[in-house]
XYZ file of C-alpha atoms in Angstrom:
674
model
C 32.914 15.427 -14.474
C 29.297 14.092 -13.661
C 26.951 16.764 -13.730
C 25.437 17.712 -10.375
C 21.873 18.788 -10.248
C 20.623 21.926 -8.526
C 17.592 22.639 -6.491
C 15.943 25.646 -5.068
C 14.637 26.072 -1.541
C 11.373 24.145 -2.399
C 13.267 21.323 -4.065
C 12.472 22.027 -7.541
C 15.351 21.302 -10.094
C 16.738 24.616 -11.767
C 19.137 22.649 -14.418
C 18.214 20.211 -17.104
C 15.084 21.855 -18.488
C 12.365 19.900 -19.977
C 13.121 20.844 -23.512
C 16.536 19.492 -23.201
C 15.092 16.216 -21.619
C 12.838 15.800 -24.479
C 14.509 16.372 -27.115
C 18.397 15.519 -26.260
C 18.458 11.824 -26.139
C 21.956 11.069 -26.103
C 23.852 14.603 -25.781
C 26.590 13.384 -23.495
C 28.857 16.200 -24.009
C 26.309 18.771 -22.873
C 26.121 19.847 -19.318
C 22.561 18.715 -18.873
C 20.760 15.576 -18.812
C 19.401 13.933 -21.934
C 16.196 12.081 -21.833
C 17.800 8.919 -20.695
C 20.211 10.415 -18.233
C 17.590 12.293 -16.285
C 16.283 8.711 -15.120
C 19.538 8.108 -13.766
C 19.826 8.910 -10.133
C 22.099 11.239 -8.943
C 22.906 12.198 -5.056
C 23.661 15.622 -4.023
C 27.154 15.085 -4.218
C 26.999 14.352 -7.847
C 27.661 10.525 -7.699
C 25.481 8.866 -9.880
C 24.304 5.410 -8.893
C 23.090 4.550 -12.239
C 25.995 5.715 -14.055
C 26.566 1.601 -14.950
C 22.816 0.672 -15.721
C 23.747 -0.240 -19.357
C 26.580 -2.463 -18.731
C 26.023 -6.226 -18.041
C 25.390 -7.446 -14.259
C 28.373 -9.451 -14.633
C 30.915 -6.935 -15.620
C 29.516 -4.465 -12.653
C 30.637 -7.271 -10.381
C 33.674 -7.988 -11.987
C 35.935 -5.732 -9.672
C 34.310 -6.930 -6.580
C 34.584 -10.713 -7.434
C 38.443 -10.341 -8.579
C 38.612 -8.275 -5.001
C 36.921 -10.910 -3.151
C 38.792 -13.901 -4.688
C 42.152 -12.229 -3.720
C 41.148 -11.552 -0.326
C 39.606 -14.604 0.476
C 42.891 -16.545 -0.797
C 44.909 -14.123 1.545
C 42.544 -15.009 4.301
C 43.295 -18.579 3.812
C 46.877 -17.969 3.681
C 46.728 -16.170 6.670
C 44.912 -18.495 9.053
C 44.547 -21.951 7.418
C 47.035 -22.679 4.956
C 49.814 -20.398 6.311
C 53.045 -20.294 3.977
C 56.614 -18.924 4.537
C 56.869 -16.518 1.941
C 53.019 -15.111 2.466
C 54.522 -12.575 4.885
C 55.778 -8.837 4.835
C 55.766 -6.796 1.679
C 54.351 -9.834 -0.258
C 51.762 -9.845 2.260
C 50.933 -6.433 1.841
C 51.333 -6.071 -1.883
C 48.611 -9.107 -2.031
C 46.251 -7.144 -0.016
C 46.955 -4.073 -1.987
C 46.190 -5.621 -5.245
C 43.120 -6.994 -3.784
C 42.242 -3.595 -2.428
C 42.503 -1.851 -6.049
C 39.720 -3.125 -8.380
C 37.107 -1.724 -5.409
C 39.274 0.804 -4.138
C 40.332 3.012 -7.282
C 36.969 3.845 -8.419
C 36.281 5.028 -4.689
C 39.361 7.004 -4.402
C 38.813 8.564 -7.544
C 35.140 9.670 -6.658
C 36.635 11.341 -3.332
C 39.250 13.325 -5.195
C 36.511 14.680 -7.590
C 34.351 15.537 -4.517
C 37.240 17.049 -3.128
C 38.165 19.091 -6.100
C 34.402 20.463 -6.438
C 34.631 21.656 -2.882
C 32.931 18.736 -1.117
C 35.128 17.520 1.340
C 32.897 15.389 3.670
C 31.564 12.821 1.153
C 30.850 9.136 1.894
C 33.686 8.201 -0.605
C 36.251 10.292 1.701
C 34.731 8.439 4.395
C 35.576 4.803 2.960
C 38.940 6.221 1.863
C 40.094 7.500 5.503
C 38.695 4.243 6.957
C 40.043 1.750 4.688
C 43.508 3.464 4.162
C 43.653 3.723 8.012
C 43.082 -0.050 8.476
C 46.169 -0.588 6.307
C 48.206 2.138 8.064
C 47.742 -0.054 11.411
C 48.240 -3.189 9.536
C 44.499 -4.299 9.726
C 44.632 -5.274 5.935
C 41.822 -7.904 5.556
C 39.406 -5.341 7.111
C 40.696 -2.424 5.025
C 39.920 -4.470 1.868
C 36.405 -5.896 3.360
C 35.172 -2.563 4.113
C 35.424 -1.337 0.660
C 34.502 -4.864 -1.037
C 31.242 -4.680 0.788
C 30.950 -0.815 0.265
C 31.407 -1.470 -3.672
C 28.707 -4.479 -3.463
C 26.328 -2.079 -1.952
C 26.942 0.265 -4.634
C 26.577 -2.117 -7.444
C 23.195 -3.315 -5.640
C 22.012 0.062 -5.267
C 22.751 0.585 -9.296
C 20.601 -2.142 -9.668
C 17.888 -1.131 -7.421
C 17.374 2.123 -8.961
C 17.523 0.940 -12.418
C 14.937 -1.383 -11.340
C 12.883 1.206 -9.418
C 12.877 3.546 -12.960
C 12.069 0.794 -15.459
C 8.372 1.696 -15.422
C 9.039 5.249 -15.959
C 11.608 4.796 -18.901
C 9.371 2.367 -20.645
C 7.502 5.612 -21.662
C 10.126 7.175 -23.300
C 9.789 4.783 -26.108
C 6.483 5.715 -26.737
C 6.696 8.177 -29.175
C 8.227 7.403 -32.690
C 11.316 9.636 -33.420
C 10.571 9.689 -37.236
C 7.014 9.858 -39.411
C 6.049 9.111 -42.903
C 4.642 11.967 -44.534
C 2.877 12.826 -48.034
C 4.701 15.329 -50.271
C 3.339 15.341 -53.901
C 1.572 12.008 -53.286
C 5.008 10.687 -52.622
C 5.501 9.204 -49.206
C 9.030 10.460 -47.310
C 10.304 9.482 -44.133
C 11.338 12.822 -41.881
C 12.024 13.420 -38.371
C 8.644 14.009 -36.403
C 10.308 17.016 -34.952
C 10.657 18.767 -38.173
C 7.057 17.952 -39.413
C 5.008 21.250 -39.414
C 1.237 21.645 -38.781
C -1.051 21.017 -41.923
C 1.288 18.041 -43.118
C -0.220 14.830 -44.101
C 1.314 11.871 -42.079
C 0.482 8.183 -43.842
C 0.159 5.500 -41.007
C 0.925 1.878 -42.210
C -1.060 -1.120 -40.376
C 0.517 -1.465 -36.709
C 2.459 1.907 -37.312
C 2.614 4.418 -34.242
C 1.716 7.917 -34.835
C 4.402 10.461 -33.955
C 2.199 13.698 -33.686
C -1.580 14.946 -32.785
C -3.797 15.512 -35.814
C -7.250 15.004 -37.397
C -7.967 11.742 -39.271
C -8.807 12.525 -42.976
C -9.391 8.965 -43.758
C -13.173 8.024 -43.823
C -12.381 5.488 -40.787
C -9.364 3.903 -38.701
C -9.174 1.768 -35.661
C -6.385 2.830 -33.037
C -4.850 0.956 -29.822
C -4.795 3.968 -27.388
C -2.742 2.100 -24.932
C 0.173 4.802 -25.025
C -2.123 7.348 -23.562
C -4.842 5.723 -21.573
C -3.729 2.284 -20.959
C -6.574 0.713 -22.797
C -5.347 -1.759 -25.492
C -8.815 -2.290 -26.703
C -9.488 -0.803 -30.286
C -10.773 2.668 -30.488
C -12.408 3.318 -33.985
C -12.115 7.128 -35.320
C -13.906 8.413 -38.240
C -13.033 11.396 -40.739
C -12.573 14.576 -38.597
C -12.068 13.033 -35.499
C -8.811 13.928 -33.191
C -6.115 11.317 -32.907
C -3.047 11.448 -30.498
C 0.377 10.836 -30.905
C 1.387 7.295 -29.299
C -1.760 5.896 -31.029
C -1.029 2.683 -33.076
C -3.008 2.224 -36.360
C -4.819 -0.858 -36.687
C -5.285 -2.903 -39.905
C -5.665 -0.087 -42.665
C -3.660 2.720 -43.943
C -4.606 5.935 -42.451
C -3.663 9.452 -43.364
C -3.830 12.030 -40.558
C -3.398 16.040 -40.887
C -0.914 17.060 -38.313
C -2.606 19.942 -36.074
C -0.174 20.365 -33.102
C 3.409 21.103 -32.957
C 5.918 17.837 -31.881
C 6.893 19.424 -28.621
C 3.178 20.324 -27.933
C 1.503 16.938 -28.368
C -0.309 14.973 -25.514
C 2.235 12.464 -25.524
C 4.957 15.273 -25.130
C 3.429 16.521 -22.183
C 3.046 13.047 -20.702
C 6.741 12.490 -21.197
C 7.557 15.823 -19.486
C 5.626 15.201 -16.257
C 7.506 11.569 -16.335
C 10.889 13.093 -17.014
C 10.297 16.156 -14.386
C 8.746 13.868 -11.527
C 12.092 13.694 -10.112
C 12.629 17.441 -10.134
C 10.123 18.195 -7.277
C 11.467 16.534 -3.956
C 9.579 15.317 -0.988
C 10.015 16.982 2.457
C 11.478 14.014 3.787
C 14.087 13.680 0.784
C 15.182 17.228 1.151
C 15.645 16.902 4.808
C 17.693 13.971 4.300
C 19.946 15.725 1.933
C 20.465 18.734 4.106
C 20.849 16.455 7.167
C 23.731 14.633 5.511
C 25.722 17.578 4.550
C 25.671 18.714 8.342
C 26.046 15.096 10.093
C 28.956 13.746 7.698
C 31.207 16.627 9.177
C 30.149 16.222 12.722
C 31.238 12.535 12.632
C 34.811 13.210 11.031
C 35.555 15.405 13.746
C 33.993 12.940 16.418
C 36.157 10.487 15.038
C 39.089 12.557 15.356
C 38.289 13.251 19.108
C 37.748 9.444 19.681
C 41.437 9.141 18.401
C 43.160 11.859 20.016
C 41.523 13.141 23.078
C 41.583 9.532 24.994
C 45.160 10.672 25.058
C 44.565 13.544 27.967
C 42.299 10.872 29.829
C 43.297 7.507 29.572
C 46.479 5.979 31.567
C 47.504 3.242 29.100
C 46.652 5.314 25.867
C 47.463 2.929 22.586
C 47.260 5.154 19.634
C 46.618 1.980 17.016
C 43.440 0.988 19.630
C 42.093 4.273 19.537
C 42.775 4.891 15.792
C 40.992 1.503 15.118
C 37.963 2.882 17.126
C 37.581 6.051 15.070
C 37.918 4.196 11.694
C 35.050 1.804 12.807
C 33.026 4.635 13.891
C 33.553 6.352 10.510
C 32.607 3.199 8.512
C 29.540 3.054 10.796
C 28.686 6.610 10.240
C 28.520 6.871 6.343
C 25.084 7.958 5.498
C 24.869 5.624 2.615
C 21.573 4.032 3.731
C 19.828 7.483 4.146
C 21.065 9.247 1.312
C 20.345 6.307 -1.227
C 17.214 4.221 0.209
C 15.210 7.396 0.816
C 15.068 8.534 -2.813
C 14.963 5.079 -4.092
C 11.787 4.725 -2.290
C 10.115 7.866 -3.994
C 11.675 6.386 -7.296
C 9.785 3.199 -6.468
C 6.370 4.976 -5.467
C 6.622 6.920 -8.815
C 7.437 3.885 -10.691
C 4.867 1.779 -9.284
C 2.309 4.655 -9.932
C 3.529 4.854 -13.534
C 3.003 1.010 -13.829
C -0.638 1.404 -12.780
C -1.281 4.341 -15.116
C -0.731 7.114 -12.649
C 1.715 9.749 -13.717
C 2.898 11.773 -10.132
C 4.695 15.003 -11.079
C 7.051 14.643 -8.290
C 7.760 12.581 -5.307
C 6.739 15.683 -3.099
C 2.914 14.910 -4.224
C 3.557 10.963 -2.821
C 4.029 12.650 0.538
C 0.729 15.225 -0.047
C -1.470 12.510 -1.355
C -0.845 10.029 1.559
C -2.453 12.858 3.999
C -5.584 13.521 1.808
C -8.755 13.763 4.221
C -11.038 15.244 1.325
C -11.556 13.881 -2.056
C -13.909 16.166 -4.429
C -14.565 14.963 -7.680
C -16.278 16.551 -10.885
C -19.224 14.226 -12.248
C -19.032 14.345 -16.169
C -15.846 12.629 -17.466
C -14.994 11.667 -13.919
C -17.368 9.519 -12.314
C -19.258 9.326 -15.827
C -18.387 8.345 -18.870
C -19.214 11.610 -20.425
C -20.744 10.070 -23.367
C -24.253 11.701 -23.453
C -27.260 9.361 -24.827
C -30.879 10.696 -25.467
C -33.167 8.867 -23.061
C -36.575 10.024 -24.051
C -38.375 12.534 -26.810
C -41.358 14.173 -25.622
C -42.680 16.322 -28.553
C -46.436 17.965 -28.014
C -49.176 16.644 -30.338
C -49.464 20.244 -31.686
C -46.226 19.720 -33.754
C -44.953 16.967 -36.205
C -42.183 15.081 -34.177
C -40.095 13.939 -36.980
C -39.887 17.771 -38.350
C -39.212 19.134 -34.896
C -36.278 16.637 -34.594
C -34.820 17.433 -38.042
C -34.905 21.044 -37.116
C -33.363 20.477 -33.671
C -30.598 18.316 -35.179
C -29.679 21.111 -37.652
C -29.491 24.175 -35.023
C -27.439 21.517 -32.677
C -25.129 20.790 -35.785
C -23.814 24.743 -35.061
C -22.487 23.413 -31.733
C -19.740 20.838 -30.517
C -21.225 20.132 -27.132
C -21.335 16.455 -26.098
C -25.192 17.165 -25.872
C -25.348 18.274 -29.594
C -23.223 15.293 -30.243
C -25.848 12.974 -28.658
C -29.060 14.548 -30.425
C -27.035 13.919 -33.891
C -26.361 10.404 -32.872
C -30.229 10.178 -32.076
C -31.646 11.659 -34.888
C -28.922 10.876 -37.595
C -28.100 12.486 -40.808
C -28.692 16.474 -40.902
C -31.496 17.201 -43.425
C -29.464 19.874 -46.103
C -32.980 21.188 -47.082
C -33.308 23.097 -43.749
C -31.907 26.771 -43.951
C -30.829 28.337 -40.560
C -30.620 32.159 -40.033
C -29.590 34.302 -37.490
C -27.897 31.231 -35.611
C -27.061 32.620 -31.751
C -25.667 30.492 -29.085
C -26.360 32.264 -25.786
C -23.987 31.362 -23.078
C -25.100 28.995 -20.067
C -28.746 28.777 -22.023
C -28.461 27.326 -25.458
C -28.993 27.969 -29.196
C -31.695 30.192 -31.112
C -31.961 30.649 -35.299
C -34.564 31.516 -37.440
C -36.227 28.529 -39.301
C -38.769 29.327 -42.582
C -39.357 32.551 -40.913
C -39.977 31.422 -37.336
C -37.759 31.297 -33.918
C -36.200 28.011 -33.021
C -35.142 27.862 -29.137
C -33.046 24.654 -28.053
C -31.579 24.474 -24.466
C -32.395 24.332 -21.143
C -35.416 25.834 -19.283
C -33.593 28.982 -18.465
C -33.744 29.681 -22.286
C -37.515 29.156 -22.018
C -37.671 31.660 -19.128
C -35.361 34.509 -20.775
C -37.618 34.463 -24.032
C -40.836 34.075 -22.090
C -41.799 31.009 -23.505
C -44.504 29.094 -21.223
C -44.042 25.399 -20.645
C -46.443 23.048 -18.616
C -43.734 20.727 -16.906
C -41.738 21.238 -13.753
C -37.983 20.549 -14.739
C -37.061 19.719 -11.373
C -39.246 16.875 -11.244
C -36.770 15.034 -14.169
C -33.869 13.643 -12.973
C -31.971 13.986 -16.007
C -30.448 16.572 -18.196
C -33.530 18.179 -20.234
C -33.098 20.221 -23.598
C -36.331 22.108 -23.930
C -37.237 22.984 -27.374
C -39.402 25.885 -28.528
C -40.716 26.877 -32.268
C -42.593 30.038 -33.159
C -42.792 31.075 -29.562
C -44.392 27.866 -28.314
C -42.853 25.177 -26.032
C -42.666 22.269 -28.465
C -41.516 19.673 -26.147
C -38.121 18.078 -24.859
C -35.338 15.655 -24.659
C -33.885 13.866 -21.821
C -30.029 13.224 -22.014
C -28.289 10.888 -19.474
C -24.549 10.167 -18.917
C -23.806 6.550 -18.004
C -22.015 6.009 -14.693
C -18.721 4.547 -14.919
C -18.662 0.908 -14.137
C -15.613 1.320 -11.081
C -16.996 4.358 -9.627
C -19.022 2.589 -7.071
C -15.883 0.821 -6.146
C -13.847 4.053 -6.059
C -16.423 5.421 -3.449
C -16.235 2.164 -1.594
C -12.746 2.293 -1.296
C -12.297 6.081 -0.255
C -14.836 5.288 2.495
C -12.933 2.347 4.035
C -9.882 4.743 3.649
C -11.494 7.112 5.951
C -11.467 9.705 3.191
C -14.682 11.956 2.822
C -16.301 12.302 -0.993
C -17.571 15.373 -2.363
C -19.014 15.876 -5.596
C -19.263 19.292 -7.525
C -20.924 19.833 -11.049
C -21.878 22.383 -13.455
C -24.706 20.040 -14.411
C -28.359 20.035 -13.379
C -28.445 19.685 -9.718
C -31.255 16.864 -9.865
C -28.878 14.700 -12.338
C -25.870 15.485 -9.848
C -27.749 14.273 -6.704
C -29.583 11.253 -8.616
C -25.723 10.060 -9.323
C -24.400 11.039 -5.826
C -27.219 9.155 -4.220
C -26.657 6.139 -6.474
C -23.092 6.250 -5.531
C -23.198 6.798 -1.895
C -21.694 10.364 -1.980
C -23.038 12.352 0.833
C -22.159 15.792 -0.198
C -23.165 16.960 -3.762
C -23.725 20.168 -5.557
C -24.832 21.051 -9.020
C -25.700 24.076 -11.156
C -22.009 25.205 -10.326
C -19.732 27.742 -12.238
C -15.952 27.070 -11.968
C -15.691 30.379 -9.262
C -18.353 27.966 -7.108
C -16.426 25.009 -7.363
C -13.354 26.990 -5.842
C -15.739 28.380 -3.215
C -16.863 25.067 -2.289
C -13.105 23.817 -2.152
C -11.926 26.865 -0.169
C -15.011 26.071 2.543
C -13.165 22.459 2.841
C -9.704 24.260 3.037
C -10.736 26.839 5.656
C -11.455 23.835 8.117
C -7.760 23.124 7.867
C -8.259 20.113 5.925
C -6.515 18.673 2.984
C -8.309 18.593 -0.336
C -7.462 16.453 -3.447
C -9.956 17.102 -6.398
C -10.431 15.367 -9.306
C -11.497 16.547 -12.919
C -10.998 16.574 -16.608
C -12.605 20.023 -18.039
C -11.106 23.217 -18.881
C -13.239 24.464 -16.066
C -11.774 22.532 -13.779
C -8.260 23.743 -14.150
C -8.863 26.469 -11.314
C -10.110 24.011 -8.773
C -7.362 21.458 -9.369
C -4.557 24.321 -9.180
C -6.313 25.176 -5.290
C -6.455 22.180 -4.409
C -3.883 20.053 -1.862
C -3.333 17.915 -4.797
C -5.082 18.264 -8.182
C -5.642 15.134 -9.973
C -6.751 15.168 -13.802
C -8.271 12.420 -15.788
C -5.627 12.232 -17.990
C -6.560 9.921 -20.933
C -8.155 12.235 -23.346
C -8.960 15.337 -21.060
C -8.178 18.973 -21.123
C -4.470 19.933 -21.714
C -5.053 22.907 -19.141
C -6.341 20.408 -16.601
C -3.422 17.904 -16.995
C -0.851 20.833 -16.993
C -1.928 22.408 -13.816
C -2.738 18.861 -11.943
C -0.237 17.193 -9.553
C -1.217 13.760 -10.546
C -2.417 12.458 -13.771
C -4.863 9.181 -14.242
C -3.880 7.953 -17.731
C -6.932 5.905 -18.284
C -9.627 7.927 -16.825
C -10.626 5.159 -14.292
C -11.703 6.938 -11.037
C -10.971 3.579 -9.207
C -7.240 5.088 -9.787
C -8.003 7.380 -7.183
C -7.843 5.330 -3.885
C -4.950 3.589 -5.548
C -2.887 6.470 -5.907
C -3.548 7.632 -2.246
C -2.592 3.913 -1.108
C 0.713 4.164 -3.426
C 1.571 7.393 -1.416
C 0.553 5.927 1.994
C 2.798 2.684 1.187
C 5.630 4.861 -0.052
C 5.800 6.805 3.167
C 5.797 3.892 5.424
C 8.558 2.220 3.492
C 10.699 5.771 3.803
C 10.018 5.911 7.355
C 10.851 2.210 8.326
C 14.062 3.064 6.151
C 14.967 6.355 8.115
C 13.961 4.283 11.467
C 16.208 1.093 10.471
C 19.427 3.531 9.438
C 19.057 5.365 12.587
C 18.419 2.854 15.400
C 21.313 0.334 14.048
C 23.976 2.964 13.328
C 22.995 4.437 16.719
C 23.587 1.335 18.439
C 26.965 0.315 16.678
C 28.329 3.760 16.667
C 28.084 3.462 20.363
C 29.455 -0.059 20.854
C 32.154 0.959 18.370
C 33.265 4.171 20.305
C 33.498 1.890 23.359
C 35.663 -0.492 21.349
C 33.184 -3.388 21.424
C 32.285 -3.368 17.844
C 34.818 -4.310 15.206
C 35.399 -3.481 11.468
C 32.675 -6.287 10.464
C 30.032 -4.832 12.697
C 30.863 -1.766 11.153
C 30.487 -3.301 7.719
C 27.030 -4.525 8.739
C 25.843 -0.854 9.927
C 26.911 0.712 6.855
C 26.558 -1.789 3.851
C 24.127 -4.107 5.837
C 21.586 -1.595 6.480
C 21.774 0.021 3.168
C 21.254 -3.009 1.299
C 18.289 -4.039 3.889
C 16.958 -0.385 3.216
C 17.244 -0.900 -0.439
C 15.390 -4.433 -0.454
C 12.650 -2.640 1.442
C 12.325 0.240 -0.755
C 12.172 -2.032 -4.083
C 9.104 -4.069 -2.223
C 6.663 -1.449 -3.369
C 7.345 -2.315 -6.916
C 6.073 -5.878 -6.314
C 2.747 -4.625 -4.325
C -0.700 -5.186 -5.641
C -3.001 -2.065 -4.818
């Protein structure tokens, strides 16, 4: 029996947990989907339109080809090459043989649906219509309906498979086995069994299976699996390396710091595999609509067949039964039930291809309606890599000596500013002895050196310890690091962060789409205003705490406007969760923000923000085109069918033809350039 997914009222998938999706790659006997099975599209009725995805295309079309050949021969013998032997039971038997290759699978599906209590399925409609056609002697039409229905099913299978291919490719990014060092001997073990602290040895070109810390002096990694960037990223001893990174030309050793299921790549795979668990409101509506719509048309078909007996003088049962059967074929909701989810799959697939991960089709709908994009500065619109711009030291102090002391004290912090100072000054002087080191939250660091106090931080630190200074911090655009030694102001450093190369393009595109932009940052307000003015962002606020960002977003939401917040740091997680759509810079961003976000940008490029909005808009457009097409064509042909003006051939077009047109329209999104 084919597994049927269960959803709650909000469209969230209740079965097939993320752990099962990640770990069970081919557990065909379990009641839930495996990692690859989850990628297969399953309708509400349990019918799987990708159950043959691994078979060859020829094998998938073979039943239809056999049926088509037999049907064409029969039509030829009926109309063009009439033979005396091709009559009565011979003729009936021939059409039955033509019917069986395409009819048996659908009859089986109908039977299974009935045993599960789902009487009014599309399969039952097809069975009633085709068997009814046989009952009134319309053999060619009975075979043709089932034949074209089967061809439609195969095309649906191929379309779903293609729509999912971009997502499926991510499933192969994480190796199942790794080489570890045990007593200086290399052993190959399953990555899932490796414990924290184990040493992994990576050969040239080998992919890392778990997150860890580089213990080799230096190594170069291709980070395409995580960030979409294939250019090498050089790491030095002690730096973090992530699962999915590919080692360069030398052998490297990595100490495992994170369990297999907690790695960054595992989280990305969870997002991808869970993307179909959240259904868009349109998709949920169509599923509910189909459940009500199908039984109604069955009863209408019965009424079309029987009620005219009481009102029509020359009532012909076969004529009205034929009309009812035509009505049934037309009414099949395939075009809606298949093409709408396929449209969303296509949107998610197109986004994945461009390095954007949507955690559900509902977020494609939500992002299409975004009116405001609120963004963090550091790591979102800027590189997040700080560099020392200026060093201003008072003549009263020895410049080199002060910088060495500052470098030694900053080595106690892992803040990006400390890294910038270390990169500027160089190696730490081991002769400098630090005592009573203290980090003052939101201010900076203090310590004793040679019996005198050294203060390094912002100018609030100077004010806190009543150290006078003779400059106006607000007059300097860059981030300032103030220095005081022996209770005297010794000078300052200016630190700057580079604006990302595609940041300007991002703002320009958002403006052209009519989306308002706002920048919120905990950085110095003058720095925030400088970056905002350079990029053309009209609303910008600096010196904000996490709760201040939340308040700013609440102010926008109070105007009944939708908000997308884009961030990358741990402190962005609360406001990401609050926004209509939370977007995380997921290349090497905070785990908390990535897990909270609805959309993850893998390569940290802000230009993917307007691209994500555009993908959402195009997906919604295609979905509504399909809904309109299906309803209009079916509505017209239903009326014609009930009035006896449409034959079974028009019915086939209204069902299978419209479904195929909708599918072709849905897969268009995968070829679009955004």
